[in-house]
Coordinates of C-alpha atoms in Angstrom, one line a residue:
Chain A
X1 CA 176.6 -53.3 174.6
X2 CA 177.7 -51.3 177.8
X3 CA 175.7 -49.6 180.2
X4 CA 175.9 -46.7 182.0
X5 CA 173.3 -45.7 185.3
X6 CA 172.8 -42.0 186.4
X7 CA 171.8 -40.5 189.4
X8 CA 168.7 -38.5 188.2
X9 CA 167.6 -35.7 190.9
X10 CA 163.8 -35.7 190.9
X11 CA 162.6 -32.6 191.5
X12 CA 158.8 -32.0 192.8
X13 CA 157.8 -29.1 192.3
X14 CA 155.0 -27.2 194.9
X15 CA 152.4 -25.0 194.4
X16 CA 152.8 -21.9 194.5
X17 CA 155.2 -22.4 192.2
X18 CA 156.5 -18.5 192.3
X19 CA 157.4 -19.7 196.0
X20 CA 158.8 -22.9 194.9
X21 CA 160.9 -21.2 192.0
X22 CA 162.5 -18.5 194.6
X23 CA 163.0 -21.1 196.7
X24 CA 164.9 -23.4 194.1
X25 CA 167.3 -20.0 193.0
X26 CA 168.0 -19.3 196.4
X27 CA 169.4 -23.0 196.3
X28 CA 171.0 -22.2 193.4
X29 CA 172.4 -19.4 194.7
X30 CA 174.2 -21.4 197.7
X31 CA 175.9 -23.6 195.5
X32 CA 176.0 -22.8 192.3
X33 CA 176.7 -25.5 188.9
X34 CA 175.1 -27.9 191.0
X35 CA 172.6 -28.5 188.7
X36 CA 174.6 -28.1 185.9
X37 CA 175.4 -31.4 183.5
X38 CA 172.8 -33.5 186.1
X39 CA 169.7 -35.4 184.6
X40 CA 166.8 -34.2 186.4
X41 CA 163.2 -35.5 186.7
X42 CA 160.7 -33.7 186.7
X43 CA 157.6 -35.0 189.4
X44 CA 154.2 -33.4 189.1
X45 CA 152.2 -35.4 191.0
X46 CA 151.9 -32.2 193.5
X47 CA 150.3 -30.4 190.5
X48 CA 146.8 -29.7 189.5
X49 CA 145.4 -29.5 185.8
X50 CA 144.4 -25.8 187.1
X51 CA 148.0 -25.0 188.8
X52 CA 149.1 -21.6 188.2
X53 CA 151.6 -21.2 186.3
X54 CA 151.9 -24.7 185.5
X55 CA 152.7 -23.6 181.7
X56 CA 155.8 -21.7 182.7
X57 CA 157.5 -24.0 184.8
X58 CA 159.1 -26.6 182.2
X59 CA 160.8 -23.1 180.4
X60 CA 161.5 -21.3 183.9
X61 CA 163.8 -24.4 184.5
X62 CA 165.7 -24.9 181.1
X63 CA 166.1 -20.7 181.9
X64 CA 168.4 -21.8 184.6
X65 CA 170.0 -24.0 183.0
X66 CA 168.3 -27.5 184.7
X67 CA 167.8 -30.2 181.8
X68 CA 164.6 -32.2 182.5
X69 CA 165.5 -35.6 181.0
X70 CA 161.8 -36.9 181.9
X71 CA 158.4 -36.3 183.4
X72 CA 156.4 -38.2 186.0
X73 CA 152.9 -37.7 187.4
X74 CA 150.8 -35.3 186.2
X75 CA 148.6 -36.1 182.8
X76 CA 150.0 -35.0 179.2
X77 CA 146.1 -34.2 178.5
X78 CA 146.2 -31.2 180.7
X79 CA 145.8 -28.4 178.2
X80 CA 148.0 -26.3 180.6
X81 CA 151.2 -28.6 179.6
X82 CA 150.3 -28.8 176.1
X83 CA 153.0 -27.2 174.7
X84 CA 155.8 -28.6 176.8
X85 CA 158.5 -30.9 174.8
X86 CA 156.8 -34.0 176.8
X87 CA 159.0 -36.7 175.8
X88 CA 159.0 -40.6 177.2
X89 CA 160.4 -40.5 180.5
X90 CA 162.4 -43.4 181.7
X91 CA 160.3 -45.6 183.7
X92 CA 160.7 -47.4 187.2
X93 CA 164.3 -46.3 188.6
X94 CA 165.3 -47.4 192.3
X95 CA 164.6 -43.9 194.8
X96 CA 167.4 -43.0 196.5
X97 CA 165.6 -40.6 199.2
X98 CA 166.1 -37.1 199.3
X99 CA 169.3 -35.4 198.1
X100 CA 170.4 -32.5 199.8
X101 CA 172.2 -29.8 197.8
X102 CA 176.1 -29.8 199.8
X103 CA 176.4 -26.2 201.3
X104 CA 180.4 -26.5 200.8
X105 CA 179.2 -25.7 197.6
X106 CA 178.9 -22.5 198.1
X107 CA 181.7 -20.5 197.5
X108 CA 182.1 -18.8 201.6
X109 CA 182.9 -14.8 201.4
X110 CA 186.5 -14.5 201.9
X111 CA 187.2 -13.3 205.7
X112 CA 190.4 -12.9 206.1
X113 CA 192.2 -13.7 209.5
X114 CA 194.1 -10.6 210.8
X115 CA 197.2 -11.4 212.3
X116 CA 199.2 -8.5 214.4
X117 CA 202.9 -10.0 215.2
X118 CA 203.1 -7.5 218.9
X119 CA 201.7 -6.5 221.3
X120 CA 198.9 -3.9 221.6
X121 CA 199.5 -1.2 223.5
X122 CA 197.5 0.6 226.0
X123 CA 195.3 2.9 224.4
X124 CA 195.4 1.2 220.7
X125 CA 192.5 -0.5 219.1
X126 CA 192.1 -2.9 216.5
X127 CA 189.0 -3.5 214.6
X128 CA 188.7 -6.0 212.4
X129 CA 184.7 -6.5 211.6
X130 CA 185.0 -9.6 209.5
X131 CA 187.5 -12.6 210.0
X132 CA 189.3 -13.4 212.8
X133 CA 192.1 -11.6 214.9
X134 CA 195.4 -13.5 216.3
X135 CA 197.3 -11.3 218.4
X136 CA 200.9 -12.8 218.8
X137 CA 202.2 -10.9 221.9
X138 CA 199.8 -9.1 224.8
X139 CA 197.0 -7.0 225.2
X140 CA 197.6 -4.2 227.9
X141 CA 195.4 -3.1 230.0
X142 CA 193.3 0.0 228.2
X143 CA 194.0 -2.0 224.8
X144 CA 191.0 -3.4 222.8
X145 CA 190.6 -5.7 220.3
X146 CA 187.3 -6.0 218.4
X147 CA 186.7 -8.9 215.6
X148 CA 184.0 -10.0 213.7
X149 CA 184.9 -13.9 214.4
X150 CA 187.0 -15.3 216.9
X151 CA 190.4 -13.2 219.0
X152 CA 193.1 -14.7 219.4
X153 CA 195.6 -14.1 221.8
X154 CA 198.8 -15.9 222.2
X155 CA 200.2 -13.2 225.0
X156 CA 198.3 -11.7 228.0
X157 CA 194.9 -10.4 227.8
X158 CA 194.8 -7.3 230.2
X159 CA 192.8 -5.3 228.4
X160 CA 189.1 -5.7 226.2
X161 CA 188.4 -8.3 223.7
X162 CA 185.0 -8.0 221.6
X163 CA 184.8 -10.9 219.5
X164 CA 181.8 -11.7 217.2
X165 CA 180.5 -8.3 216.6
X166 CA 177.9 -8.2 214.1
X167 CA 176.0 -11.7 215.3
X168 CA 178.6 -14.3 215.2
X169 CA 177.2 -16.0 219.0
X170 CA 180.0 -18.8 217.5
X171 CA 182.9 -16.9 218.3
X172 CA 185.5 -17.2 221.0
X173 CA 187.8 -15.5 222.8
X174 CA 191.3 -17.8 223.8
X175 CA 193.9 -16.2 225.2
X176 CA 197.3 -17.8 227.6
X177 CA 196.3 -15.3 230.5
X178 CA 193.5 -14.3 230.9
X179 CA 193.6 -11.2 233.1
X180 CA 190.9 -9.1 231.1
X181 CA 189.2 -6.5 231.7
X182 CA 186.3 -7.1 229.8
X183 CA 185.3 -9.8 227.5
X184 CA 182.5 -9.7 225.4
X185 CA 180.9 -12.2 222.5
X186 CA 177.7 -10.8 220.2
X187 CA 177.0 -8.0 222.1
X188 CA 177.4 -10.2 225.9
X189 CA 180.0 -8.9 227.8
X190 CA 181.3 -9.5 231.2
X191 CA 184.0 -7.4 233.2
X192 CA 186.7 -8.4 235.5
X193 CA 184.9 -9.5 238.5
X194 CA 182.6 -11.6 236.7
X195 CA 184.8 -13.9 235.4
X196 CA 185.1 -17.0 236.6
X197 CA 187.9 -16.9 239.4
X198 CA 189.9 -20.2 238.3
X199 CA 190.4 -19.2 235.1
X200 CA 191.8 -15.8 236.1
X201 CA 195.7 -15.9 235.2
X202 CA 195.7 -18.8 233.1
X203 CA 194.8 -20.0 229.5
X204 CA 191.3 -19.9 228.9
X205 CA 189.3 -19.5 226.7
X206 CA 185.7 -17.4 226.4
X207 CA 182.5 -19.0 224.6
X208 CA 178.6 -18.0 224.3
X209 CA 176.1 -20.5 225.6
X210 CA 173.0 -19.6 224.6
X211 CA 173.0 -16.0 226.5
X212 CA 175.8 -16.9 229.3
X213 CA 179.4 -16.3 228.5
X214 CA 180.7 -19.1 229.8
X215 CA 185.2 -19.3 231.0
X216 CA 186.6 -22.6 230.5
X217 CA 190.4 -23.3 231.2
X218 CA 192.7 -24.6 228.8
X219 CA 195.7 -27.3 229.6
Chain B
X1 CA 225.9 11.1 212.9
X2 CA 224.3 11.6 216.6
X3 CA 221.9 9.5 218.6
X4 CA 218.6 11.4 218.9
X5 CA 217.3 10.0 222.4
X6 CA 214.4 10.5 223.9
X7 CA 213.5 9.9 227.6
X8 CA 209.9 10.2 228.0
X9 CA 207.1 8.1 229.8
X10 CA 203.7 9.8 229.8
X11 CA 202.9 9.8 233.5
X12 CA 204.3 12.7 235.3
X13 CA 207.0 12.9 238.3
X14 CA 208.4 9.6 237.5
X15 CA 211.8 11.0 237.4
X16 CA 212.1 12.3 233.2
X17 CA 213.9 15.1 233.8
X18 CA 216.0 13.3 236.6
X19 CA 217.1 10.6 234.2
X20 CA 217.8 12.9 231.5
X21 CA 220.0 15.1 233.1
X22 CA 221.6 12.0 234.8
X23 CA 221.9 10.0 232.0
X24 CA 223.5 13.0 230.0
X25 CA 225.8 13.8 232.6
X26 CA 226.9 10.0 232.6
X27 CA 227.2 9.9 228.7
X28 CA 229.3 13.2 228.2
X29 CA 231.8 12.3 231.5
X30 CA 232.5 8.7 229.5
X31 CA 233.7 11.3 226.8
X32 CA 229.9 11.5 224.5
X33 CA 229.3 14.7 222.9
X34 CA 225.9 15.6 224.7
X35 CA 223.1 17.9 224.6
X36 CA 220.2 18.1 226.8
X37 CA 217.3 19.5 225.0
X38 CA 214.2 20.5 227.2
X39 CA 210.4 20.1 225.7
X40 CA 209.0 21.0 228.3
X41 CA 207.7 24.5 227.2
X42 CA 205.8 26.4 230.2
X43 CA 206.9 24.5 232.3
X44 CA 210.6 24.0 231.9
X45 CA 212.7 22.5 234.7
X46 CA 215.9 20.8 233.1
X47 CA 217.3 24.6 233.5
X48 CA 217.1 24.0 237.9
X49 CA 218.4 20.4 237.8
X50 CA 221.5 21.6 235.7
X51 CA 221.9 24.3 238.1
X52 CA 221.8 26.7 234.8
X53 CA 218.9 28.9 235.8
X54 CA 220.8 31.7 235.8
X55 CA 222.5 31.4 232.6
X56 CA 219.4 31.1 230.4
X57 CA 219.3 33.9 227.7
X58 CA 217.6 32.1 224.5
X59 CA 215.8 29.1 224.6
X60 CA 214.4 26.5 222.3
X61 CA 211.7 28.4 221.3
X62 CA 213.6 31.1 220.6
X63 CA 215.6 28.8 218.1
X64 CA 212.4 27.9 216.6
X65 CA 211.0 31.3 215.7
X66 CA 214.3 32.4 214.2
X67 CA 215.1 35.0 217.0
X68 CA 218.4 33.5 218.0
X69 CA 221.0 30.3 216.9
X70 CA 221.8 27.9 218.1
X71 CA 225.3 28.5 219.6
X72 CA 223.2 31.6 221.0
X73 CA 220.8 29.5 222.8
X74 CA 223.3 26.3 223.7
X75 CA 224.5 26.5 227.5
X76 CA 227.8 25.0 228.4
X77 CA 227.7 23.0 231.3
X78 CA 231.3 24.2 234.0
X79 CA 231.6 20.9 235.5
X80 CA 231.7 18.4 232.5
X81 CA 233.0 20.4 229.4
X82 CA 231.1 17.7 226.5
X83 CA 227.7 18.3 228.2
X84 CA 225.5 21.5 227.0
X85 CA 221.8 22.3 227.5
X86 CA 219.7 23.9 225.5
X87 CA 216.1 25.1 227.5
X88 CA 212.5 25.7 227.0
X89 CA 210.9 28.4 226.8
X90 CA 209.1 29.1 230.3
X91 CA 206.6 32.0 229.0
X92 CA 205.3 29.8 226.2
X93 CA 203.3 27.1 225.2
X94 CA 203.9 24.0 223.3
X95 CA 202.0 25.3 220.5
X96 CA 204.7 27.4 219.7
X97 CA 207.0 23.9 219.3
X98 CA 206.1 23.9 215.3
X99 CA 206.9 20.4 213.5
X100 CA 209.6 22.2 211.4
X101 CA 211.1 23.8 213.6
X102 CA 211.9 21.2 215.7
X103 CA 213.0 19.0 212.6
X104 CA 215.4 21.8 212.2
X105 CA 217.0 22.0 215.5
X106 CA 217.4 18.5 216.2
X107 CA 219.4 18.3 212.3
X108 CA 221.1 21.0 213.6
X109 CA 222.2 19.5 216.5
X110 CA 222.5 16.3 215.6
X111 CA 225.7 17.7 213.1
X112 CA 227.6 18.9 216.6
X113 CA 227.0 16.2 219.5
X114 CA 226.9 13.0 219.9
X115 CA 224.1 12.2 221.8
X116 CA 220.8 14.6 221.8
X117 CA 219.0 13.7 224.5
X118 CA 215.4 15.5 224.4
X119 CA 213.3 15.7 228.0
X120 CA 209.8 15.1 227.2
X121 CA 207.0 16.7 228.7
X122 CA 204.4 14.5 231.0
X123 CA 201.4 13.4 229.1
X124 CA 200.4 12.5 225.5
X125 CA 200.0 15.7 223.6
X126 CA 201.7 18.1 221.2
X127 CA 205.0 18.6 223.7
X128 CA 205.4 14.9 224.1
X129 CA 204.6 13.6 220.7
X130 CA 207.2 16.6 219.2
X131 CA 209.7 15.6 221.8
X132 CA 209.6 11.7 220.7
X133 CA 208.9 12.6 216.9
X134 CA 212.9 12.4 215.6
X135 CA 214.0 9.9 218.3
X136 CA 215.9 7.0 217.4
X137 CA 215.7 5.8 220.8
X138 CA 214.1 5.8 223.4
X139 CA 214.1 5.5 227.1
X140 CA 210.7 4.8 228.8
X141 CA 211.0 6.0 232.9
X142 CA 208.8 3.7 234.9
X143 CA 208.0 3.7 238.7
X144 CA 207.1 0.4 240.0
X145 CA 203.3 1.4 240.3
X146 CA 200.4 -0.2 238.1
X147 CA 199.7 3.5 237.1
X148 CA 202.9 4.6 235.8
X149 CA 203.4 1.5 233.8
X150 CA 199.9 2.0 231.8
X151 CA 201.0 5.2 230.9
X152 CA 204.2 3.5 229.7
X153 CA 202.1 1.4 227.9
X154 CA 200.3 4.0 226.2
X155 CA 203.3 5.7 225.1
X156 CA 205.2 2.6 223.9
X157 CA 202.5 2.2 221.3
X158 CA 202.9 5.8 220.2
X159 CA 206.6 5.5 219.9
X160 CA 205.5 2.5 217.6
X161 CA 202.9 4.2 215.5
X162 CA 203.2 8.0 215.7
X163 CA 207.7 9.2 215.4
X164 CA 209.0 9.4 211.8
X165 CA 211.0 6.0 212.4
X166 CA 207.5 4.1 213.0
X167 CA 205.9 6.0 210.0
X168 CA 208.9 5.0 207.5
X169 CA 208.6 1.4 208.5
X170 CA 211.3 1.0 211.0
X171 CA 211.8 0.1 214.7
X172 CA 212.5 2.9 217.5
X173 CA 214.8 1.5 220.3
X174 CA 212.9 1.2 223.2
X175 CA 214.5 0.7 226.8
X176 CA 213.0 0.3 229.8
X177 CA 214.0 2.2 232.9
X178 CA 212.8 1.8 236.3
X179 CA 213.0 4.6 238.7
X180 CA 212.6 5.1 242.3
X181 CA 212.7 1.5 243.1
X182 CA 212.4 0.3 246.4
X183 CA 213.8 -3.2 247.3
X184 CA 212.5 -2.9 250.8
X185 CA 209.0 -1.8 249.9
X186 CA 208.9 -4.4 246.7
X187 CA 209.8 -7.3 249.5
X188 CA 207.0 -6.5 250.8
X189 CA 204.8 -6.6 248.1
X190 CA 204.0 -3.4 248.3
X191 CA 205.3 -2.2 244.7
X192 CA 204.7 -3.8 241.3
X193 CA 207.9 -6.6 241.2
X194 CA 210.9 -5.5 238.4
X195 CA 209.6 -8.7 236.6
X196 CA 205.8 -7.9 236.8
X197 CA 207.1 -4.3 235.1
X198 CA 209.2 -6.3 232.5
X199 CA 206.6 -9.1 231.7
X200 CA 203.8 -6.0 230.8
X201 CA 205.9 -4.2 228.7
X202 CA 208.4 -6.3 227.4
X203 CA 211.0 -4.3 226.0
X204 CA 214.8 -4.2 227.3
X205 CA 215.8 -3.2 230.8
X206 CA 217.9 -0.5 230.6
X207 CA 218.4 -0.1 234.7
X208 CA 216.6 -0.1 237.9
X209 CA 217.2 2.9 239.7
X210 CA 217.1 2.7 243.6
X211 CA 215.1 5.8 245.4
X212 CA 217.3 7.5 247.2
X213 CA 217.5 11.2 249.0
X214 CA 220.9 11.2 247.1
X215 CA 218.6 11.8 244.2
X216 CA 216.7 14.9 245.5
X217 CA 219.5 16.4 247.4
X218 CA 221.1 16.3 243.8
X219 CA 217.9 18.2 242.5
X220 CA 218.1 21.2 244.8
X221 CA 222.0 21.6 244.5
X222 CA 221.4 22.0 241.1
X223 CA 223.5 19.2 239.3
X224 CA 222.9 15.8 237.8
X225 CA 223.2 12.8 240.6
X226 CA 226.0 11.3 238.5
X227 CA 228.0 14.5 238.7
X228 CA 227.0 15.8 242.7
X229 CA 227.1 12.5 243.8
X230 CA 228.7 9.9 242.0
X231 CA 229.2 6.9 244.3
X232 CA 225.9 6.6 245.3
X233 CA 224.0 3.8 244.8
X234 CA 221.5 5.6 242.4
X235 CA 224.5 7.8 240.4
X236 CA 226.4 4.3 240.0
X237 CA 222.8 2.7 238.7
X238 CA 222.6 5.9 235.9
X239 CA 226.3 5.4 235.1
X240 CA 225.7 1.7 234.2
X241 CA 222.6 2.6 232.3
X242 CA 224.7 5.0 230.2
X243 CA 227.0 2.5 229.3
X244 CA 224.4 -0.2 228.6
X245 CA 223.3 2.8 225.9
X246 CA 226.5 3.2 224.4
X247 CA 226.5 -0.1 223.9
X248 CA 228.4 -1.9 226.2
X249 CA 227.6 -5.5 227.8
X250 CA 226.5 -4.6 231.7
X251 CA 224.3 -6.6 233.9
X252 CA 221.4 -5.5 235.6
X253 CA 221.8 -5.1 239.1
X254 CA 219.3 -3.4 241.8
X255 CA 222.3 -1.6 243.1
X256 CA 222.4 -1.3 247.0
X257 CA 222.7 1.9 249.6
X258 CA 226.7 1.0 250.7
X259 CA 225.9 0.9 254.1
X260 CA 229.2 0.2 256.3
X261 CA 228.7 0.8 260.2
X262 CA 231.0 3.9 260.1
X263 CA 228.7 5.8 256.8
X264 CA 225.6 4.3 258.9
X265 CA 227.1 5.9 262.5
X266 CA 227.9 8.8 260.3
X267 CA 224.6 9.5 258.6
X268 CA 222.7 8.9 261.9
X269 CA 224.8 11.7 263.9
X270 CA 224.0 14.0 260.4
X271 CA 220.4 13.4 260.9

């Protein structure tokens, strides 16, 4: 004889359980085959003998694909579950607390990082509403650059760098000079001579804190 | 196969038409084959600095439309037998500068000199971009002045994105001239440093070119500084700058008035 143990997730379902079910694909939806090949339980000690719906939710689950290995709670004489496949659950079992489904995974949309290898010139822009943007040489003055995540700039910044368009309030702005003259992150901007004076002419870099761009130097 | 050159820089009165005529003057007295072409239609003044005002019959546009050739249009230079010029029209507009006619004439061209140097036109627009569109180099005149260097700037990325080398996928040569620069004045701090220029730009230094009355008196006499007057500080500066182009190794100097106490005694009594 060998044994084997299992995590079993337990799942508890809630009344409403229309809500409860959107709620569970909009897990699935975030990380997708986590369920798959996993022993579940199935608790219904939220339920009711008069839950609505209670006669669809043992189906809705094997729909997506979630193998109920046993039941808990809940009576086998309510005539709402009287047609499930009720078989002897596995008693007892040790609780291992709440299991969080990993949000790694979920597969991210691809953003690519844009990365231009000169400088940009007075009067060019580069948009780039997704990834990030690494600008290997300078940005003049009357150049912008405007990224959906963080810009990058390994040159001067003389000219305008819009980073996190589109809501990103975690993007950045880093540059080896700063000598901008305007920054801006999710839609807060600043121009020249609001920026903080010590950073003016040396590495920095541009965050958002709360609703205050804030200019830190960097070594 | 000839050097198609352009000397351009977007701001105006920063010395283009200055530094093409000098420049010219300096590559066809080392021997070059050279033609000065002027885009400047409507407002044409390579003609005045060449002193060859008189002697315009055809011009470019002219060539363009098909109502004379080339060798009709092309004016010798008398002092330096390699240069020519070939003018602008000063009764049109650059609308008339059509995108295959100038492909034309600068083939044509290109099959007799060595060197076809084209004067573009201040500012960003049809003139200038038909001026820089068959360049395979270019020289970008600078002043020492935050403006003039934006506008630099502005036209460095269109050499970059907008001539028919930058749209097959290759590099223009980009040098970096500075005109009308004042050692005395940039001592002081009063004008943007040669290294401030450099570090915004970054592309080659081609030459600085000290201002100088040499330069204007050169202007109104009707020839090319390097050819009126070619010791002075300024000519020897363009002279250098023409060799650095043909490809020879010359370092960059801010090249000084030679002031002895006689030329100094001298100039004072003349003034």
């Amino acid at each position: 004889m060998s044994g084997r143990s299992f995590l079993a997730l337990t799942l508890t379902p809630e009344a409403p359980l229309c809500d409860w079910l959107a709620a569970l694909d909009h897990q699935i939806q975030r990380a997708v085959g986590f369920f798959a090949g996993k022993p579940v339980i199935l608790d219904l000690s939220m339920m009711q003998a008069d839950t609505p719906d209670l006669p669809h939710l043992l189906p809705a689950l094997k729909e997506r694909g979630i193998r109920v290995l046993g039941i808990e709670g809940g009576d086998r004489s309510w005539p709402a579950v009287a047609e499930w496949d009720w078989r002897e659950s596995p008693l007892g079992g040790r609780a291992s607390g709440p299991v969080s489904i990993p949000e790694d995974e979920m597969t991210p949309p691809a953003h690519p990082t844009l990365v231009v290898e000169e400088s940009v010139r007075s009067g060019q822009h580069i948009i780039w509403p997704d990834g990030d943007v690494v600008i290997l040489g300078a940005v003049s003055s009357g150049a912008e650059v405007t990224a959906g995540g963080s810009v990058h700039i390994y040159g001067a910044l003389r000219g305008r760098a819009i980073a996190g368009i589109g809501g990103n309030a975690q993007a950045r702005i880093y540059t080896r000079n700063l000598a901008a003259e305007l920054v801006a992150i999710d839609g807060f901007y600043a121009t020249a001579e609001e920026m903080d004076a010590k950073c003016i002419g040396n590495p920095a870099q541009v965050m958002l804190l709360g609703e205050t761009l804030v200019f830190k130097t960097l070594p | 196969m000839a050097k198609v050159l352009v000397v351009t820089s977007g701001k105006g009165g920063v010395g283009k038409t200055t530094t093409t005529a000098a420049l010219g003057a300096a590559l066809a007295k080392a021997g070059q084959n050279v033609v000065l072409v002027d885009f400047d239609v409507g407002l044409r003044n390579l003609d005045l600095v060449m002193g060859a005002e008189r002697r315009v019959v055809f011009d470019l546009i002219n060539v363009i439309q098909g109502d004379a050739n080339l060798a009709q249009a092309l004016i010798k230079d008398k002092r330096v037998d390699t240069l020519s010029l070939l003018p602008a029209s000063q009764t049109r507009d650059k609308d008339a500068l059509t995108p295959e006619g100038v492909a034309k004439v600068i083939a044509d061209l290109s099959k007799k000199f060595d060197w076809v140097i084209c004067d573009s036109p201040a500012g960003i627009e049809r003139g200038a971009q038909m001026a820089m569109h068959h360049a395979d180099m270019a020289v970008i005149v600078t002043n020492p002045e935050v403006s003039s260097v934006r506008d630099s700037d502005r036209i460095i990325g269109m050499l970059d994105s907008t001539t028919e080398k930058a749209k097959a996928g290759e590099k223009i040569e980009k040098f970096l001239l500075i005109t009308r620069y004042d050692p005395q004045r940039a001592a002081r701090g009063d004008m943007l440093g040669t290294d401030d220029v450099l570090e915004i730009l970054s592309i080659p230094l081609l030459g600085i070119i000290p201002e100088s009355p040499d330069v204007l008196k050169a202007s109104n006499v009707g020839a090319p500084v390097t050819i009126a007057e070619p010791e002075s500080a300024p000519a020897r500066a363009y002279t250098e700058a023409a060799r650095r182009l043909m490809g020879e190794k010359v370092a960059v100097t801010v090249p000084a008035e030679r002031k002895g106490l006689f030329d100094w005694l001298f100039k004072r009594r003349v003034a």
